[in-house]
Amino acid sequence: MTIRTRAIALCAAVSLLSAPLAARAENQAVPAWAEAAVDYLDEQGWMARSEVRPNEAMPRVRFKMLMDSAFGGGYKRTKGKVTAAEVGAALVRRLGQADVAAALQGMQSPDGWSPEPGRWFGTEIVARELGLRHDRPTTEDEAEASLTEPMRQADIAWAVWKAKTSPNTWNVDLLENFKLETLDETRRAVVKYALSLVGTPYVYAGEWPAPTPSDYPYGAQKHGGFDCSGFAWYILRRSERSWSPIDRPYKGWDLPERSSAQMAKATEERLSYEYLRPADLIFFAPEGASAKADTVYHAGIYIGRDWMVHSSASRAGISLAYIGPDSWWADQIAWGRRVVVTPDPAEPPS
């Protein structure tokens, strides 16, 4: 049994020139999770259900029309297909959250260091915390979209529906308090690399940011993405000749376990919350600090000042989470594990 197999067991739009409906009926049924969204947009007269192609990309010109109808504007491009990053950014702006996104984009530690996140980092974090991204079922993983990929029509319908009816602004209010702390060189490298993957979707048992290559040693993955422990594994585990994370500027450390429960069980020194340092693993279980390792259901990477970066199904991928006092996560914190130690993070793989 491979590590990936064990993880599966343990770790818990419209085209204006579309072809006739009859010729496309087999793969164009609206998935159950998108039914309410598509019905809502149809009732509002913004996106006719009869024209929806749930698993096809949406032309930018059609997304512009949808934004004009639903929000009175907010998107101007008309050529090509609209990407996941563009959908999130347009909706974040129309919901009045551009300032929060800009603050995240320009974040710095007290000593002036910045992880230099990618162009879409701020709007993508805000979009996910607003609840505008949906995690597709495992059987639909191939239809997920990373930041720069075209977004499918069902996912766009979901995003607009949530933006109009129930955006989670409380989570965004928390983001206004996000700050980095001063980090040493090693932890800077880990945090920067982890944040660079924001925008990658949640994929059950996923552990790679792209469809896995033919020689990938741990099993097939139809679309790039991570589950919670797969993300931690990719960020922290030591590189090998047959496995080396893409463009990661450090070698990594000893982390042979793959699932969150396995990682928690293998912790030699269980760190209580007040002793955590950035780049430490942090585990969650219903019983909190009194939990047994086999009840641990989630893992994240602590980045300081009561925040973690993690891959979450409820956020449909990698995002930030406040885990300090009064947070939903606070009572679920089990313990931490220190994986990151020197040597130099720039040391090449052996």
Tab-separated table of N, CA and C in Angstrom, residues 30-113:
chain	number	residue	atom	x	y	z
A	30	VAL	N	-26.668	19.898	-14.542
A	30	VAL	CA	-26.191	20.736	-13.448
A	30	VAL	C	-25.950	19.849	-12.237
A	31	PRO	N	-24.733	19.865	-11.661
A	31	PRO	CA	-24.473	19.023	-10.488
A	31	PRO	C	-25.319	19.464	-9.306
A	32	ALA	N	-25.628	18.532	-8.417
A	32	ALA	CA	-26.534	18.810	-7.306
A	32	ALA	C	-26.059	19.983	-6.457
A	33	TRP	N	-24.742	20.099	-6.243
A	33	TRP	CA	-24.242	21.169	-5.375
A	33	TRP	C	-24.441	22.554	-5.985
A	34	ALA	N	-24.632	22.625	-7.319
A	34	ALA	CA	-24.799	23.913	-7.995
A	34	ALA	C	-26.255	24.229	-8.326
A	35	GLU	N	-27.175	23.321	-8.017
A	35	GLU	CA	-28.584	23.506	-8.392
A	35	GLU	C	-29.149	24.822	-7.857
A	36	ALA	N	-28.974	25.087	-6.574
A	36	ALA	CA	-29.560	26.287	-5.982
A	36	ALA	C	-28.991	27.545	-6.615
A	37	ALA	N	-27.702	27.519	-6.899
A	37	ALA	CA	-27.056	28.688	-7.498
A	37	ALA	C	-27.578	28.948	-8.898
A	38	VAL	N	-27.646	27.899	-9.715
A	38	VAL	CA	-28.123	28.061	-11.091
A	38	VAL	C	-29.578	28.498	-11.102
A	39	ASP	N	-30.396	27.902	-10.230
A	39	ASP	CA	-31.804	28.297	-10.164
A	39	ASP	C	-31.950	29.769	-9.778
A	40	TYR	N	-31.135	30.218	-8.824
A	40	TYR	CA	-31.201	31.609	-8.380
A	40	TYR	C	-30.850	32.564	-9.526
A	41	LEU	N	-29.770	32.280	-10.231
A	41	LEU	CA	-29.374	33.161	-11.332
A	41	LEU	C	-30.410	33.142	-12.447
A	42	ASP	N	-31.030	31.979	-12.666
A	42	ASP	CA	-32.079	31.877	-13.677
A	42	ASP	C	-33.307	32.704	-13.265
A	43	GLU	N	-33.702	32.620	-12.000
A	43	GLU	CA	-34.860	33.370	-11.505
A	43	GLU	C	-34.644	34.880	-11.592
A	44	GLN	N	-33.386	35.295	-11.404
A	44	GLN	CA	-33.081	36.722	-11.488
A	44	GLN	C	-32.978	37.216	-12.930
A	45	GLY	N	-32.969	36.285	-13.876
A	45	GLY	CA	-32.841	36.661	-15.282
A	45	GLY	C	-31.415	36.979	-15.698
A	46	TRP	N	-30.425	36.496	-14.933
A	46	TRP	CA	-29.026	36.812	-15.204
A	46	TRP	C	-28.308	35.729	-15.996
A	47	MET	N	-28.797	34.488	-15.909
A	47	MET	CA	-28.095	33.357	-16.524
A	47	MET	C	-29.108	32.241	-16.724
A	48	ALA	N	-29.601	32.086	-17.935
A	48	ALA	CA	-30.675	31.133	-18.199
A	48	ALA	C	-30.210	29.701	-17.972
A	49	ARG	N	-30.979	28.965	-17.179
A	49	ARG	CA	-30.607	27.586	-16.883
A	49	ARG	C	-30.482	26.751	-18.156
A	50	SER	N	-31.328	26.998	-19.124
A	50	SER	CA	-31.315	26.205	-20.349
A	50	SER	C	-30.032	26.376	-21.154
A	51	GLU	N	-29.285	27.441	-20.865
A	51	GLU	CA	-28.050	27.703	-21.610
A	51	GLU	C	-26.792	27.310	-20.848
A	52	VAL	N	-26.949	26.910	-19.587
A	52	VAL	CA	-25.784	26.634	-18.742
A	52	VAL	C	-25.066	25.362	-19.199
A	53	ARG	N	-23.756	25.461	-19.318
A	53	ARG	CA	-22.884	24.321	-19.584
A	53	ARG	C	-21.986	24.184	-18.355
A	54	PRO	N	-22.416	23.433	-17.339
A	54	PRO	CA	-21.772	23.480	-16.015
A	54	PRO	C	-20.272	23.237	-16.014
A	55	ASN	N	-19.800	22.348	-16.884
A	55	ASN	CA	-18.391	21.973	-16.847
A	55	ASN	C	-17.580	22.578	-17.981
A	56	GLU	N	-18.123	23.603	-18.617
A	56	GLU	CA	-17.372	24.328	-19.636
A	56	GLU	C	-16.961	25.689	-19.108
A	57	ALA	N	-15.860	26.184	-19.624
A	57	ALA	CA	-15.392	27.511	-19.234
A	57	ALA	C	-16.362	28.573	-19.746
A	58	MET	N	-16.356	29.728	-19.106
A	58	MET	CA	-17.231	30.823	-19.524
A	58	MET	C	-16.422	31.866	-20.291
A	59	PRO	N	-16.901	32.275	-21.471
A	59	PRO	CA	-16.232	33.371	-22.183
A	59	PRO	C	-16.243	34.642	-21.334
A	60	ARG	N	-15.171	35.398	-21.420
A	60	ARG	CA	-15.100	36.639	-20.651
A	60	ARG	C	-16.245	37.586	-20.997
A	61	VAL	N	-16.657	37.610	-22.251
A	61	VAL	CA	-17.731	38.512	-22.635
A	61	VAL	C	-19.029	38.131	-21.925
A	62	ARG	N	-19.227	36.823	-21.693
A	62	ARG	CA	-20.447	36.393	-20.998
A	62	ARG	C	-20.347	36.704	-19.507
A	63	PHE	N	-19.154	36.576	-18.948
A	63	PHE	CA	-18.987	36.934	-17.542
A	63	PHE	C	-19.187	38.438	-17.350
A	64	LYS	N	-18.731	39.221	-18.286
A	64	LYS	CA	-18.970	40.667	-18.226
A	64	LYS	C	-20.465	40.961	-18.196
A	65	MET	N	-21.233	40.267	-19.043
A	65	MET	CA	-22.680	40.457	-19.076
A	65	MET	C	-23.314	40.048	-17.746
A	66	LEU	N	-22.821	38.949	-17.165
A	66	LEU	CA	-23.347	38.492	-15.884
A	66	LEU	C	-23.052	39.513	-14.786
A	67	MET	N	-21.837	40.045	-14.760
A	67	MET	CA	-21.490	41.058	-13.762
A	67	MET	C	-22.308	42.336	-13.964
A	68	ASP	N	-22.531	42.705	-15.210
A	68	ASP	CA	-23.366	43.882	-15.488
A	68	ASP	C	-24.770	43.682	-14.937
A	69	SER	N	-25.314	42.482	-15.145
A	69	SER	CA	-26.684	42.210	-14.703
A	69	SER	C	-26.787	42.107	-13.183
A	70	ALA	N	-25.842	41.407	-12.562
A	70	ALA	CA	-25.936	41.129	-11.130
A	70	ALA	C	-25.422	42.267	-10.261
A	71	PHE	N	-24.421	43.005	-10.750
A	71	PHE	CA	-23.771	44.019	-9.912
A	71	PHE	C	-23.700	45.396	-10.554
A	72	GLY	N	-24.238	45.527	-11.750
A	72	GLY	CA	-24.152	46.812	-12.427
A	72	GLY	C	-22.765	47.116	-12.957
A	73	GLY	N	-21.960	46.081	-13.191
A	73	GLY	CA	-20.609	46.259	-13.723
A	73	GLY	C	-19.583	45.602	-12.830
A	74	GLY	N	-18.305	45.897	-13.106
A	74	GLY	CA	-17.237	45.338	-12.289
A	74	GLY	C	-16.274	44.462	-13.028
A	75	TYR	N	-16.495	44.280	-14.340
A	75	TYR	CA	-15.579	43.469	-15.140
A	75	TYR	C	-15.652	43.953	-16.577
A	76	LYS	N	-14.493	44.121	-17.215
A	76	LYS	CA	-14.479	44.759	-18.531
A	76	LYS	C	-13.945	43.901	-19.670
A	77	ARG	N	-13.219	42.846	-19.388
A	77	ARG	CA	-12.577	42.085	-20.466
A	77	ARG	C	-13.618	41.322	-21.285
A	78	THR	N	-13.311	41.120	-22.566
A	78	THR	CA	-14.293	40.474	-23.451
A	78	THR	C	-13.697	39.370	-24.321
A	79	LYS	N	-12.395	39.184	-24.289
A	79	LYS	CA	-11.784	38.169	-25.147
A	79	LYS	C	-11.272	37.002	-24.302
A	80	GLY	N	-11.431	35.783	-24.813
A	80	GLY	CA	-10.939	34.608	-24.128
A	80	GLY	C	-11.880	34.125	-23.039
A	81	LYS	N	-11.367	33.270	-22.170
A	81	LYS	CA	-12.150	32.663	-21.095
A	81	LYS	C	-11.776	33.303	-19.764
A	82	VAL	N	-12.744	33.480	-18.895
A	82	VAL	CA	-12.495	34.098	-17.603
A	82	VAL	C	-11.845	33.082	-16.660
A	83	THR	N	-10.827	33.522	-15.927
A	83	THR	CA	-10.101	32.634	-15.022
A	83	THR	C	-10.666	32.688	-13.608
A	84	ALA	N	-10.279	31.706	-12.807
A	84	ALA	CA	-10.723	31.660	-11.416
A	84	ALA	C	-10.272	32.904	-10.653
A	85	ALA	N	-9.042	33.348	-10.899
A	85	ALA	CA	-8.535	34.535	-10.210
A	85	ALA	C	-9.344	35.772	-10.567
A	86	GLU	N	-9.728	35.907	-11.822
A	86	GLU	CA	-10.496	37.080	-12.262
A	86	GLU	C	-11.891	37.086	-11.657
A	87	VAL	N	-12.507	35.923	-11.563
A	87	VAL	CA	-13.840	35.844	-10.965
A	87	VAL	C	-13.770	36.285	-9.504
A	88	GLY	N	-12.815	35.734	-8.759
A	88	GLY	CA	-12.681	36.097	-7.357
A	88	GLY	C	-12.413	37.572	-7.169
A	89	ALA	N	-11.494	38.123	-7.963
A	89	ALA	CA	-11.127	39.533	-7.823
A	89	ALA	C	-12.306	40.450	-8.132
A	90	ALA	N	-13.059	40.131	-9.185
A	90	ALA	CA	-14.199	40.968	-9.563
A	90	ALA	C	-15.254	40.990	-8.457
A	91	LEU	N	-15.523	39.831	-7.871
A	91	LEU	CA	-16.547	39.766	-6.829
A	91	LEU	C	-16.076	40.418	-5.534
A	92	VAL	N	-14.811	40.253	-5.199
A	92	VAL	CA	-14.270	40.907	-3.998
A	92	VAL	C	-14.409	42.425	-4.113
A	93	ARG	N	-14.112	42.951	-5.273
A	93	ARG	CA	-14.239	44.408	-5.469
A	93	ARG	C	-15.693	44.843	-5.346
A	94	ARG	N	-16.606	44.105	-5.958
A	94	ARG	CA	-18.008	44.513	-5.937
A	94	ARG	C	-18.620	44.370	-4.548
A	95	LEU	N	-18.030	43.547	-3.707
A	95	LEU	CA	-18.517	43.400	-2.338
A	95	LEU	C	-17.837	44.383	-1.390
A	96	GLY	N	-17.051	45.292	-1.925
A	96	GLY	CA	-16.449	46.347	-1.126
A	96	GLY	C	-15.297	45.898	-0.247
A	97	GLN	N	-14.612	44.817	-0.642
A	97	GLN	CA	-13.536	44.271	0.180
A	97	GLN	C	-12.158	44.465	-0.449
A	98	ALA	N	-12.046	45.404	-1.377
A	98	ALA	CA	-10.772	45.611	-2.064
A	98	ALA	C	-9.683	46.090	-1.117
A	99	ASP	N	-10.035	46.883	-0.101
A	99	ASP	CA	-9.026	47.398	0.826
A	99	ASP	C	-8.411	46.272	1.658
A	100	VAL	N	-9.232	45.310	2.079
A	100	VAL	CA	-8.710	44.178	2.839
A	100	VAL	C	-7.754	43.378	1.968
A	101	ALA	N	-8.149	43.154	0.714
A	101	ALA	CA	-7.294	42.413	-0.209
A	101	ALA	C	-5.971	43.137	-0.443
A	102	ALA	N	-6.025	44.451	-0.573
A	102	ALA	CA	-4.811	45.234	-0.816
A	102	ALA	C	-3.874	45.174	0.382
A	103	ALA	N	-4.423	45.200	1.595
A	103	ALA	CA	-3.593	45.120	2.795
A	103	ALA	C	-2.881	43.768	2.867
A	104	LEU	N	-3.577	42.706	2.517
A	104	LEU	CA	-2.943	41.390	2.484
A	104	LEU	C	-1.852	41.339	1.422
A	105	GLN	N	-2.122	41.932	0.293
A	105	GLN	CA	-1.156	41.933	-0.796
A	105	GLN	C	0.140	42.638	-0.392
A	106	GLY	N	0.024	43.681	0.407
A	106	GLY	CA	1.188	44.466	0.791
A	106	GLY	C	1.754	44.127	2.154
A	107	MET	N	1.421	42.976	2.695
A	107	MET	CA	1.837	42.628	4.061
A	107	MET	C	3.350	42.622	4.211
A	108	GLN	N	3.792	43.044	5.407
A	108	GLN	CA	5.202	43.026	5.765
A	108	GLN	C	5.345	42.666	7.233
A	109	SER	N	6.461	42.049	7.587
A	109	SER	CA	6.771	41.788	8.990
A	109	SER	C	7.288	43.070	9.632
A	110	PRO	N	7.378	43.116	10.957
A	110	PRO	CA	7.840	44.338	11.618
A	110	PRO	C	9.212	44.815	11.162
A	111	ASP	N	10.065	43.896	10.702
A	111	ASP	CA	11.390	44.301	10.229
A	111	ASP	C	11.432	44.589	8.731
A	112	GLY	N	10.235	44.688	8.102
A	112	GLY	CA	10.166	45.108	6.706
A	112	GLY	C	10.223	44.002	5.672
A	113	TRP	N	10.255	42.741	6.112
A	113	TRP	CA	10.291	41.640	5.147
A	113	TRP	C	8.902	41.372	4.585
